Structure formats: C-alpha cells, structure tokens
XYZ file of C-alpha atoms in Angstrom:
148
model
C 0.000 0.000 0.000
C 1.309 3.408 -0.931
C 1.322 6.157 1.669
C 1.270 9.719 0.365
C 2.813 12.415 2.560
C 2.524 16.079 1.655
C 4.944 18.384 3.474
C 3.934 21.863 4.604
C 6.382 24.171 6.319
C 4.982 26.825 8.621
C 4.448 30.395 7.438
C 6.008 33.599 8.722
C 6.438 33.757 12.504
C 6.541 36.644 14.949
C 10.295 36.235 15.201
C 10.993 35.816 11.497
C 14.584 35.950 10.200
C 15.955 34.558 13.449
C 17.017 31.123 14.557
C 13.659 30.087 16.024
C 14.460 26.386 16.312
C 12.654 24.945 19.309
C 11.467 28.332 20.599
C 7.691 28.484 20.325
C 6.930 31.580 18.228
C 3.388 31.851 16.804
C 2.465 32.690 13.234
C 1.847 36.268 12.146
C -1.322 37.162 10.237
C 0.739 36.863 7.064
C 1.937 33.426 8.198
C -1.664 32.251 8.638
C -2.567 33.635 5.203
C 0.431 31.897 3.630
C -0.615 28.558 5.049
C -4.278 28.921 4.070
C -3.247 29.947 0.566
C -1.157 26.789 0.269
C -3.813 24.314 1.427
C -7.034 25.880 0.151
C -6.765 24.233 -3.268
C -7.803 20.774 -2.022
C -7.638 20.371 1.769
C -10.116 17.504 1.958
C -7.674 15.173 0.251
C -5.895 14.355 3.518
C -7.006 11.625 5.896
C -4.584 12.538 8.677
C -2.581 15.584 9.749
C 0.701 15.119 11.611
C 2.144 18.283 13.127
C 5.046 19.625 15.070
C 3.795 20.551 18.553
C 5.157 24.096 18.175
C 2.443 26.775 17.889
C 3.579 27.898 14.427
C 2.483 24.491 13.134
C 0.077 23.010 15.662
C -2.292 25.995 15.833
C -2.850 25.879 12.086
C -3.049 22.073 12.042
C -5.823 22.017 14.640
C -7.878 24.699 12.884
C -7.466 22.925 9.531
C -8.343 19.586 11.095
C -11.475 20.975 12.767
C -12.622 22.735 9.608
C -12.327 19.629 7.415
C -12.821 16.915 10.073
C -9.319 15.557 9.648
C -7.698 13.937 12.698
C -4.581 15.730 13.966
C -1.651 14.029 15.671
C 1.204 16.068 17.182
C 4.636 14.444 16.956
C 7.479 16.080 18.875
C 10.018 14.467 16.568
C 8.944 16.775 13.711
C 9.928 19.991 15.492
C 12.795 22.149 14.266
C 16.394 21.598 15.329
C 17.335 23.222 18.635
C 19.838 26.038 18.048
C 21.066 26.222 21.639
C 22.541 29.610 22.515
C 21.538 30.929 19.096
C 17.786 30.530 19.711
C 15.972 33.801 18.989
C 19.014 35.536 17.519
C 19.498 36.723 13.957
C 22.493 35.927 11.779
C 23.413 39.632 11.932
C 23.503 39.511 15.751
C 25.567 36.344 15.707
C 28.014 37.884 13.257
C 28.658 40.626 15.821
C 28.909 38.238 18.773
C 30.857 35.355 17.224
C 31.292 35.553 13.457
C 33.799 32.686 13.458
C 31.372 30.223 15.077
C 28.586 31.171 12.684
C 30.882 30.893 9.683
C 32.104 27.455 10.821
C 28.488 26.327 11.247
C 27.534 27.539 7.760
C 30.516 25.781 6.199
C 30.267 22.530 8.156
C 27.251 22.147 10.454
C 28.136 18.532 11.233
C 31.427 19.485 12.836
C 30.367 22.876 14.227
C 26.840 22.882 15.688
C 25.581 25.931 17.583
C 26.784 26.094 21.202
C 24.565 23.821 23.330
C 22.447 23.096 20.255
C 21.158 19.823 18.920
C 23.688 18.023 16.759
C 22.639 17.640 13.123
C 22.985 13.842 13.265
C 20.667 13.679 16.294
C 18.184 15.884 14.455
C 18.383 13.624 11.416
C 17.814 10.483 13.494
C 14.812 12.054 15.238
C 13.133 13.162 12.004
C 13.826 9.886 10.193
C 12.350 7.966 13.112
C 9.165 10.018 12.827
C 9.084 9.593 9.049
C 9.334 5.784 9.240
C 6.749 5.539 12.023
C 4.296 7.760 10.134
C 4.654 5.583 7.035
C 3.971 2.433 9.058
C 1.204 3.769 11.287
C -0.724 5.455 8.478
C 0.029 3.010 5.685
C -2.060 3.592 2.581
C -3.356 6.997 3.678
C -2.894 10.557 2.459
C -1.056 12.518 5.132
C -0.300 16.191 5.604
C 2.856 16.681 7.648
C 3.195 20.227 9.011
C 6.720 20.795 10.248
C 8.947 23.534 11.579
C-alpha cells in the first residue's frame, strides 16, 4: 500500500529571520494567510494531519483539522532543530557576537553545531524515526505533515 505524505512548512512567525528552532513563536497574520493559501486548493484530500507541537504548526493544524474533520496528531520528533545559545538571535547579531562560530556552522554544520544546540545527526535520526513511524502507522493513507 502506498502512503502519500505532503509536506507543509509553517508560514512567517513573529520572530521571522531569526534562529527560532525549538522556541515556540506563533504565526503572524501573514503566516496564517500563507498557510491557508497553500492548502485551500484541495484540503479535503488528507485523511490525517501530523504536526510539530510548536504553535507555528500546531495551531494551524488544529484549525485545519477541525474545519475539514481531519484527525490531527502532534509528533514532537517533527519539530525544528534546537539552536542552543543561538535561539531567537538573527544571523546579523551572531556575526557581531561570534562571526567565526557562525561561519564554521555555515561551512560545516556537522562538525560545528551551535553552542549547546542539537547536533545535526541527532536531528536527522529524530526526524527519520518520525518519518518511518508515520509511514507504518498510516500506511495507505494521504497525510499532511506540518513541520517547523
């Protein structure tokens, strides 16, 4: 049985253009509009919605699910990578504080994760675990995965 998974990334957040990561910033009005614009073409096609538990995804997922009677399941494994000490900061701020660390991260994030941040390999393992479980648990269904 084939499982179809559509991916939808959240829209603009209140702390846009910053490393939001695991910090729970809500969507702006524009962010809500962006998401509605993306799904309004055929939202009833999905049989299940899986969402990151962060407000920028989960709030929209629950409203969409209620509107079209689609079950919603939060999955913490689909949340964004944790940026550690860089959470809530912009690249411009980080360039002033520690340009070398940011440059190393941009050139090789595997070897130079943000200070006290989640390592990229741990992030990968977490997301792949969710992906495999979703495919097994919802085999043969059409899924919307809203992620951060």
